[in-house]
Short mmCIF file of C-alpha atoms and ligand atoms in Angstrom, two decimals:
data_model
loop_
_atom_site.label_atom_id
_atom_site.label_comp_id
_atom_site.label_asym_id
_atom_site.label_seq_id
_atom_site.Cartn_x
_atom_site.Cartn_y
_atom_site.Cartn_z
CA UNK A 6 -46.64 43.34 20.79
CA UNK A 7 -43.61 45.19 20.47
CA UNK A 8 -41.60 44.07 17.39
CA UNK A 9 -38.27 42.38 17.65
CA UNK A 10 -35.68 44.39 15.63
CA UNK A 11 -34.43 42.32 12.67
CA UNK A 12 -30.80 41.81 13.63
CA UNK A 13 -28.49 38.70 13.56
CA UNK A 14 -27.03 37.62 16.87
CA UNK A 15 -26.88 34.33 18.62
CA UNK A 16 -26.43 35.16 22.39
CA UNK A 17 -25.93 38.04 24.48
CA UNK A 18 -24.29 37.66 27.96
CA UNK A 19 -24.96 34.06 27.64
CA UNK A 20 -28.74 34.62 26.94
CA UNK A 21 -30.29 33.46 23.48
CA UNK A 22 -31.16 36.36 21.09
CA UNK A 23 -33.84 35.85 18.52
CA UNK A 24 -34.45 38.50 15.82
CA UNK A 25 -32.88 40.95 18.02
CA UNK A 26 -34.71 40.07 21.12
CA UNK A 27 -33.35 38.94 24.23
CA UNK A 28 -34.87 35.28 24.82
CA UNK A 29 -34.29 34.05 28.43
CA UNK A 30 -34.97 30.36 28.39
CA UNK A 31 -35.51 30.62 24.62
CA UNK A 32 -38.72 32.81 24.74
CA UNK A 33 -38.22 36.44 23.14
CA UNK A 34 -39.01 39.13 25.63
CA UNK A 35 -42.33 40.48 24.04
CA UNK A 36 -43.68 36.72 23.99
CA UNK A 37 -42.34 36.10 27.47
CA UNK A 38 -43.88 39.15 28.97
CA UNK A 39 -47.07 38.25 27.33
CA UNK A 40 -47.18 34.90 28.84
CA UNK A 41 -46.19 36.26 32.33
CA UNK A 42 -48.94 38.85 32.00
CA UNK A 43 -47.02 41.82 33.22
CA UNK A 44 -43.86 43.77 33.37
CA UNK A 45 -41.53 44.21 35.50
CA UNK A 46 -40.37 40.57 36.06
CA UNK A 47 -37.32 38.70 37.07
CA UNK A 48 -36.40 35.89 34.79
CA UNK A 49 -33.83 33.22 35.81
CA UNK A 50 -32.57 30.97 33.02
CA UNK A 51 -32.15 27.44 34.23
CA UNK A 52 -29.70 26.44 31.45
CA UNK A 53 -27.31 29.19 32.50
CA UNK A 54 -27.45 27.93 36.13
CA UNK A 55 -26.85 24.42 35.08
CA UNK A 56 -23.92 25.62 32.81
CA UNK A 57 -22.55 27.55 35.73
CA UNK A 58 -22.54 24.51 38.11
CA UNK A 59 -20.95 22.42 35.09
CA UNK A 60 -18.16 24.86 35.02
CA UNK A 61 -17.72 24.61 38.74
CA UNK A 62 -17.45 21.01 38.71
CA UNK A 63 -14.90 20.90 36.03
CA UNK A 64 -12.69 23.46 37.50
CA UNK A 65 -12.86 22.61 41.15
CA UNK A 66 -11.13 19.46 42.53
CA UNK A 67 -13.47 16.58 42.31
CA UNK A 68 -13.73 16.11 46.07
CA UNK A 69 -14.52 19.73 46.67
CA UNK A 70 -18.26 20.08 47.29
CA UNK A 71 -20.29 23.04 46.32
CA UNK A 72 -23.03 24.35 48.68
CA UNK A 73 -25.70 26.96 47.46
CA UNK A 74 -26.32 29.87 49.87
CA UNK A 75 -30.12 30.39 49.57
CA UNK A 76 -30.12 34.06 50.36
CA UNK A 77 -28.69 34.73 46.99
CA UNK A 78 -31.80 33.88 45.47
CA UNK A 79 -34.61 31.96 47.35
CA UNK A 80 -37.11 31.57 44.72
CA UNK A 81 -38.39 28.12 45.46
CA UNK A 82 -38.31 27.03 41.73
CA UNK A 83 -34.57 28.08 41.63
CA UNK A 84 -33.84 26.26 44.91
CA UNK A 85 -35.61 23.04 43.50
CA UNK A 86 -33.60 23.11 40.48
CA UNK A 87 -30.33 23.50 42.40
CA UNK A 88 -31.19 20.61 44.79
CA UNK A 89 -30.28 18.23 41.89
CA UNK A 90 -27.09 20.18 41.19
CA UNK A 91 -25.35 21.20 44.24
CA UNK A 92 -24.17 19.21 47.34
CA UNK A 93 -25.85 21.18 50.09
CA UNK A 94 -27.83 24.29 51.05
CA UNK A 95 -26.74 27.08 53.37
CA UNK A 96 -29.47 28.81 54.96
CA UNK A 97 -29.60 32.29 56.92
CA UNK A 98 -33.12 32.08 58.41
CA UNK A 99 -35.92 29.65 59.28
CA UNK A 100 -37.79 31.00 56.24
CA UNK A 101 -35.02 29.62 54.02
CA UNK A 102 -35.16 26.41 56.00
CA UNK A 103 -38.71 25.90 54.79
CA UNK A 104 -37.74 26.42 51.26
CA UNK A 105 -34.84 24.07 51.58
CA UNK A 106 -36.81 21.22 53.24
CA UNK A 107 -39.37 21.32 50.41
CA UNK A 108 -36.65 20.23 48.01
CA UNK A 109 -35.15 16.88 47.80
CA UNK A 110 -32.05 18.01 49.80
CA UNK A 111 -31.42 15.74 52.62
CA UNK A 112 -31.37 17.47 56.02
CA UNK A 113 -27.77 16.25 56.95
CA UNK A 114 -26.55 18.39 53.74
CA UNK A 115 -28.19 21.53 55.03
CA UNK A 116 -26.57 24.15 57.34
CA UNK A 117 -27.79 27.27 59.08
CA UNK A 118 -25.57 30.17 59.52
CA UNK A 119 -26.18 33.73 60.61
CA UNK A 120 -26.03 35.93 63.83
CA UNK A 121 -29.01 36.44 66.03
CA UNK A 122 -30.74 33.00 65.74
CA UNK A 123 -33.85 32.96 67.95
CA UNK A 124 -34.73 30.02 70.22
CA UNK A 125 -37.65 29.39 67.83
CA UNK A 126 -35.27 29.19 64.89
CA UNK A 127 -32.95 27.06 66.78
CA UNK A 128 -35.43 24.70 67.77
CA UNK A 129 -36.92 24.21 64.23
CA UNK A 130 -33.47 23.62 63.00
CA UNK A 131 -32.75 21.01 65.61
CA UNK A 132 -35.89 19.32 64.97
CA UNK A 133 -35.21 19.21 61.28
CA UNK A 134 -31.83 17.69 61.95
CA UNK A 135 -29.71 20.15 59.91
CA UNK A 136 -26.39 21.38 61.05
CA UNK A 137 -26.26 24.81 62.96
CA UNK A 138 -23.16 26.88 62.37
CA UNK A 139 -23.01 28.51 65.90
CA UNK A 140 -22.10 32.09 65.95
CA UNK A 141 -21.47 32.52 69.54
CA UNK A 142 -20.84 30.94 72.79
CA UNK A 143 -24.31 32.05 73.97
CA UNK A 144 -25.66 30.50 70.93
CA UNK A 145 -23.87 27.16 71.74
CA UNK A 146 -25.58 27.28 75.24
CA UNK A 147 -29.28 27.93 73.67
CA UNK A 148 -28.55 24.90 71.23
CA UNK A 149 -27.40 22.63 74.10
CA UNK A 150 -30.45 23.64 76.31
CA UNK A 151 -32.94 23.19 73.46
CA UNK A 152 -31.47 19.93 72.53
CA UNK A 153 -31.78 18.52 75.91
CA UNK A 154 -35.32 19.64 76.02
CA UNK A 155 -35.99 17.99 72.91
CA UNK A 156 -33.88 14.77 73.71
CA UNK A 157 -31.97 15.44 70.60
CA UNK A 158 -28.16 15.73 70.15
CA UNK A 159 -28.16 18.79 67.92
CA UNK A 160 -25.59 18.86 65.06
CA UNK A 161 -23.26 21.74 65.36
CA UNK A 162 -20.31 23.43 63.64
CA UNK A 163 -18.37 26.32 64.81
CA UNK A 164 -18.32 29.34 62.71
CA UNK A 165 -14.98 30.79 63.21
CA UNK A 166 -14.16 34.31 62.90
CA UNK A 167 -10.57 34.08 61.19
CA UNK A 168 -7.80 36.45 61.96
CA UNK A 169 -7.71 37.25 58.14
CA UNK A 170 -10.07 38.55 55.54
CA UNK A 171 -10.67 37.98 51.84
CA UNK A 172 -8.38 40.63 50.25
CA UNK A 173 -10.10 43.09 47.88
CA UNK A 174 -13.49 41.43 48.45
CA UNK A 175 -16.85 43.70 48.07
CA UNK A 176 -18.01 42.73 51.57
CA UNK A 177 -15.66 41.62 54.37
CA UNK A 178 -17.15 38.91 56.60
CA UNK A 179 -14.30 37.85 58.59
CA UNK A 180 -11.13 39.22 60.18
CA UNK A 181 -11.00 41.86 62.98
CA UNK A 182 -14.04 42.52 65.10
CA UNK A 183 -17.09 41.01 63.61
CA UNK A 184 -20.69 39.99 64.45
CA UNK A 185 -19.96 36.73 62.56
CA UNK A 186 -18.66 33.49 64.31
CA UNK A 187 -16.46 33.00 67.21
CA UNK A 188 -13.14 34.58 67.46
CA UNK A 189 -10.55 32.07 66.27
CA UNK A 190 -8.45 32.39 69.57
CA UNK A 191 -11.73 31.60 71.61
CA UNK A 192 -12.50 28.60 69.50
CA UNK A 193 -10.48 25.83 71.42
CA UNK A 194 -12.38 26.81 74.65
CA UNK A 195 -15.67 26.69 72.64
CA UNK A 196 -14.86 23.16 71.38
CA UNK A 197 -14.08 21.79 74.92
CA UNK A 198 -17.56 23.08 75.89
CA UNK A 199 -19.14 21.38 73.11
CA UNK A 200 -17.43 18.07 74.07
CA UNK A 201 -18.76 18.52 77.66
CA UNK A 202 -22.22 19.18 76.54
CA UNK A 203 -22.98 16.22 74.24
CA UNK A 204 -23.50 18.22 71.04
CA UNK A 205 -22.86 16.34 67.86
CA UNK A 206 -19.80 18.09 66.67
CA UNK A 207 -19.51 18.33 62.73
CA UNK A 208 -16.81 20.79 62.02
CA UNK A 209 -16.11 24.35 61.02
CA UNK A 210 -17.40 27.14 59.06
CA UNK A 211 -14.89 29.93 57.95
CA UNK A 212 -16.14 32.59 55.80
CA UNK A 213 -14.06 35.52 54.94
CA UNK A 214 -15.69 37.66 52.40
CA UNK A 215 -18.09 38.00 49.45
CA UNK A 216 -17.77 39.30 45.89
CA UNK A 217 -14.13 38.55 45.31
CA UNK A 218 -12.72 38.77 41.61
CA UNK A 219 -9.30 38.17 42.31
CA UNK A 220 -8.40 34.47 42.15
CA UNK A 221 -5.10 34.96 44.04
CA UNK A 222 -6.73 36.70 46.90
CA UNK A 223 -9.34 33.78 47.18
CA UNK A 224 -6.60 31.08 46.82
CA UNK A 225 -4.85 32.84 49.55
CA UNK A 226 -7.72 32.91 51.92
CA UNK A 227 -8.63 29.27 51.14
CA UNK A 228 -5.15 28.14 52.04
CA UNK A 229 -5.07 30.15 55.50
CA UNK A 230 -8.75 28.69 56.14
CA UNK A 231 -7.46 25.19 55.75
CA UNK A 232 -4.35 25.87 57.87
CA UNK A 233 -6.63 27.32 60.72
CA UNK A 234 -9.19 24.48 60.47
CA UNK A 235 -6.21 21.88 60.91
CA UNK A 236 -4.92 24.04 63.96
CA UNK A 237 -8.29 24.17 65.53
CA UNK A 238 -9.04 20.47 64.91
CA UNK A 239 -6.39 19.55 67.63
CA UNK A 240 -8.87 20.94 70.05
CA UNK A 241 -12.06 19.17 68.70
CA UNK A 242 -14.11 16.73 70.63
CA UNK A 243 -14.33 14.45 67.74
CA UNK A 244 -13.22 14.30 64.09
CA UNK A 245 -14.07 17.02 61.73
CA UNK A 246 -16.67 15.81 59.30
CA UNK A 247 -17.30 19.12 57.49
CA UNK A 248 -15.10 22.11 56.62
CA UNK A 249 -16.95 24.71 55.03
CA UNK A 250 -14.14 26.99 53.64
CA UNK A 251 -16.57 29.82 52.45
CA UNK A 252 -16.96 31.12 49.05
CA UNK A 253 -16.42 34.69 47.87
CA UNK A 254 -16.52 34.06 44.20
CA UNK A 255 -17.59 37.24 42.66
CA UNK A 256 -19.23 38.25 39.49
CA UNK A 257 -18.32 41.37 37.18
CA UNK A 258 -21.04 43.89 37.73
CA UNK A 259 -19.41 46.72 35.90
CA UNK A 260 -17.65 47.22 32.74
CA UNK A 261 -14.37 47.72 34.74
CA UNK A 262 -14.67 44.35 36.35
CA UNK A 263 -12.65 41.44 34.82
CA UNK A 264 -14.49 38.03 35.58
CA UNK A 265 -13.18 35.69 38.23
CA UNK A 266 -10.49 33.25 36.68
CA UNK A 267 -12.16 30.07 37.77
CA UNK A 268 -9.43 27.80 36.51
CA UNK A 269 -6.93 29.63 38.57
CA UNK A 270 -9.20 29.19 41.73
CA UNK A 271 -9.33 25.49 40.86
CA UNK A 272 -5.69 25.14 40.44
CA UNK A 273 -4.95 26.85 43.75
CA UNK A 274 -7.52 24.76 45.67
CA UNK A 275 -5.99 21.68 44.04
CA UNK A 276 -2.49 22.52 45.62
CA UNK A 277 -4.01 23.12 49.11
CA UNK A 278 -6.30 20.17 49.16
CA UNK A 279 -3.53 17.55 49.97
CA UNK A 280 -2.87 19.29 53.23
CA UNK A 281 -6.74 19.21 54.08
CA UNK A 282 -7.02 15.46 53.06
CA UNK A 283 -4.14 14.62 55.34
CA UNK A 284 -4.83 16.97 58.18
CA UNK A 285 -8.69 16.46 58.15
CA UNK A 286 -9.07 12.87 56.74
CA UNK A 287 -12.69 12.49 57.66
CA UNK A 288 -13.85 15.70 56.51
CA UNK A 289 -15.96 16.74 53.40
CA UNK A 290 -14.46 20.00 52.19
CA UNK A 291 -17.03 22.50 50.69
CA UNK A 292 -17.33 25.81 49.39
CA UNK A 293 -20.57 27.84 49.72
CA UNK A 294 -21.43 30.05 46.81
CA UNK A 295 -24.46 32.29 46.13
CA UNK A 296 -24.16 34.89 43.51
CA UNK A 297 -21.63 33.02 41.37
CA UNK A 298 -24.18 30.40 40.74
CA UNK A 299 -27.38 32.39 40.05
CA UNK A 300 -26.18 35.96 39.68
CA UNK A 301 -25.35 36.03 35.89
CA UNK A 302 -28.33 33.78 35.05
CA UNK A 303 -30.96 36.18 35.97
CA UNK A 304 -32.32 39.52 34.23
CA UNK A 305 -34.71 42.24 35.58
CA UNK A 306 -37.09 43.31 32.80
CA UNK A 307 -39.17 46.41 32.92
CA UNK A 308 -40.89 48.45 30.20
CA UNK A 309 -40.46 51.98 29.03
CA UNK A 310 -43.76 54.13 29.88
CA UNK A 311 -42.33 57.59 28.90
CA UNK A 312 -39.50 59.14 27.05
CA UNK A 313 -38.73 62.71 27.62
CA UNK A 314 -35.86 65.26 27.00
CA UNK A 315 -34.68 67.49 29.81
CA UNK A 316 -32.22 70.26 29.04
CA UNK A 317 -30.31 68.20 26.62
CA UNK A 318 -30.55 64.88 28.39
CA UNK A 319 -32.51 61.99 27.36
CA UNK A 320 -34.81 60.12 30.19
CA UNK A 321 -36.30 56.77 29.57
CA UNK A 322 -38.95 56.09 32.39
CA UNK A 323 -39.87 52.61 33.16
CA UNK A 324 -42.44 50.77 35.16
CA UNK A 325 -39.67 49.29 37.36
CA UNK A 326 -36.94 50.80 39.64
CA UNK A 327 -35.01 50.48 42.69
CA UNK A 328 -38.04 49.12 44.77
CA UNK A 329 -37.45 45.81 42.73
CA UNK A 330 -33.67 46.08 41.85
CA UNK A 331 -32.05 48.14 44.53
CA UNK A 332 -28.53 47.14 43.86
CA UNK A 333 -28.58 48.16 40.23
CA UNK A 334 -29.54 51.71 41.50
CA UNK A 335 -26.14 51.86 43.39
CA UNK A 336 -27.87 52.02 46.87
CA UNK A 337 -26.89 48.63 48.06
CA UNK A 338 -23.48 48.93 49.53
CA UNK A 339 -21.80 50.57 46.59
CA UNK A 340 -19.64 53.57 47.49
CA UNK A 341 -19.38 54.97 44.03
CA UNK A 342 -22.34 54.37 41.73
CA UNK A 343 -21.61 52.75 38.46
CA UNK A 344 -24.07 51.28 35.64
CA UNK A 345 -24.99 47.66 35.57
CA UNK A 346 -24.95 46.15 32.20
CA UNK A 347 -28.27 47.32 30.72
CA UNK A 348 -29.75 47.04 27.17
CA UNK A 349 -32.87 47.66 25.33
CA UNK A 350 -33.98 44.04 25.20
CA UNK A 351 -35.81 44.07 22.03
CA UNK A 352 -33.15 45.89 20.09
CA UNK A 353 -29.99 43.88 20.53
CA UNK A 354 -27.32 44.28 17.96
CA UNK A 355 -28.90 47.43 16.53
CA UNK A 356 -26.26 50.01 14.93
CA UNK A 357 -27.97 53.15 15.92
CA UNK A 358 -27.03 54.41 19.34
CA UNK A 359 -27.82 57.18 21.74
CA UNK A 360 -27.00 58.21 25.26
CA UNK A 361 -29.74 57.86 27.67
CA UNK A 362 -30.54 57.70 31.29
CA UNK A 363 -33.01 55.04 32.44
CA UNK A 364 -34.99 55.70 35.52
CA UNK A 365 -37.74 53.95 37.45
CA UNK A 366 -41.29 54.96 38.39
CA UNK A 367 -40.47 56.25 42.05
CA UNK A 368 -40.50 60.04 43.09
CA UNK A 369 -36.77 59.91 44.28
CA UNK A 370 -33.58 60.92 42.28
CA UNK A 371 -32.09 57.73 43.67
CA UNK A 372 -34.34 55.61 41.40
CA UNK A 373 -31.70 55.25 38.67
CA UNK A 374 -31.38 51.99 36.55
CA UNK A 375 -28.70 53.59 34.13
CA UNK A 376 -27.04 56.90 33.98
CA UNK A 377 -25.98 58.40 30.61
CA UNK A 378 -25.70 55.02 29.00
CA UNK A 379 -24.95 54.17 25.31
CA UNK A 380 -28.25 52.55 24.15
CA UNK A 381 -30.16 51.66 21.13
CA UNK A 382 -32.68 54.39 20.60
CA UNK A 383 -35.61 53.24 22.41
CA UNK A 384 -39.43 54.03 22.41
CA UNK A 385 -42.36 53.67 24.69
CA UNK A 386 -43.31 50.03 25.08
CA UNK A 387 -39.80 48.79 24.60
CA UNK A 388 -38.12 46.54 27.20
CA UNK A 389 -35.23 47.49 29.45
CA UNK A 390 -33.11 44.77 30.68
CA UNK A 391 -30.78 44.73 33.62
CA UNK A 392 -28.32 41.89 33.62
CA UNK A 393 -26.56 40.40 36.76
CA UNK A 394 -29.86 40.31 38.37
CA UNK A 395 -30.14 36.83 39.33
CA UNK A 396 -28.87 37.36 42.96
CA UNK A 397 -29.68 39.72 45.53
CA UNK A 398 -32.45 41.47 43.31
CA UNK A 399 -36.09 41.03 44.35
CA UNK A 400 -35.52 39.92 47.93
CA UNK A 401 -32.82 42.57 48.60
CA UNK A 402 -34.91 45.47 47.52
CA UNK A 403 -37.42 47.38 49.32
CA UNK A 404 -40.58 46.48 47.43
CA UNK A 405 -43.08 48.20 49.99
CA UNK A 406 -41.65 51.58 48.95
CA UNK A 407 -44.18 53.70 47.17
CA UNK A 408 -46.84 50.91 47.21
CA UNK A 409 -46.30 49.91 43.55
CA UNK A 410 -47.19 46.16 42.51
CA UNK A 411 -44.50 43.53 43.16
CA UNK A 412 -42.70 42.15 40.10
CA UNK A 413 -43.26 38.73 38.80
CA UNK A 414 -40.50 36.01 39.00
CA UNK A 415 -40.08 33.14 36.52
CA UNK A 416 -37.71 30.16 36.07
CA UNK A 417 -37.30 29.62 32.46
C1 PLP B 523 -24.42 35.67 52.01
C2 PLP B 523 -23.45 34.52 52.25
C3 PLP B 523 -22.93 33.69 51.28
C4 PLP B 523 -23.23 33.90 49.84
O1 PLP B 523 -22.49 35.04 49.41
P1 PLP B 523 -22.35 35.36 47.91
O2 PLP B 523 -21.46 36.59 47.73
O3 PLP B 523 -23.46 35.48 47.03
O4 PLP B 523 -21.57 34.04 47.19
C5 PLP B 523 -22.21 32.58 51.58
N1 PLP B 523 -21.93 32.37 52.75
C6 PLP B 523 -22.41 33.04 53.89
C7 PLP B 523 -22.05 32.74 55.40
C8 PLP B 523 -23.06 34.25 53.67
O5 PLP B 523 -23.54 34.95 54.51
#
């Protein structure tokens, strides 16, 4: 086994460090790799997930509920862990429905959003009794037809495409022309249609963007969302019982990113909540978060299999790569490639440094985990750790590309 460097440090990016080795869940990497039986692997730290949820609870108003968007990390063990910590699950596929229903989360606290739901997916969701966030008028018609065939009154919420977006977000998912939701100006008509067709109206889902790091922008979008929901509620066939105001809480992926000021988001929401309580007295108000809950609690770990110099540059070649952690390579929606936080996981706190480029084992120059980074000098057999890998890691990566083995996943 690779030795841990003898260095003192208590934690690094929230993870324990034991004798210079990162220790997700309290187990130093060499031993963790030995017990998993392979590298590469993803390790998610349950304590860090729980602490993040505790921080959300203490900063958000007490009557704001927190849902987990399963697509951020659908590992069943993670979803099971979160079932006891969050107020609901948000799904984006029937596959995620299976995972959610295997947990202790009651069906009435599960909702299903996403464009292009097939009749099969809708039938399964209706049979399960979860809320379907309808993305179009045609989808509403399908839901009503399938509900009638099954003699069930499907629970529906309307996903609204607002006429604003989350300023500065990494991914805009509302405002302008979008494939998501029903345009706000068409929602009153859709609500009347729901009333005439016996659907069990639950409320609204208004999602304006992802990966926001500016508390003011998030707060602004939340305020507009609450106002829009109150306005639309006047056309609803019944009381609004749920208002999902979206999420968009981002995490700092790069050195240049400042973490989101959660206290400021909480204060902003506390200022807007009285309007929501008064205008929508029967509604549960919820945010839906993915990466903010799990993203920073996960690491991707691979092993150095070769080290070489090429015309003055040092390359560390690992058994991992973009087929497992696409986002860290810069090929998942980034315009400009920047390095994720990366360390040599068994040499934390070591004083000696070198500049090295960390690559994966794929035959493509795109397969980059860190470019010209300042790292502890590493040897073959050492561990490379990519942080911020708890969300959109394994399931957002092209694992079949080049037919290498799949990475392991553990919750520790
Ligand atoms: C993907 C998605 C989320 C989660 O986004 P994060 O950026 O991971 O918080 C939440 N809601 C909807 C509708 C989504 O599509």
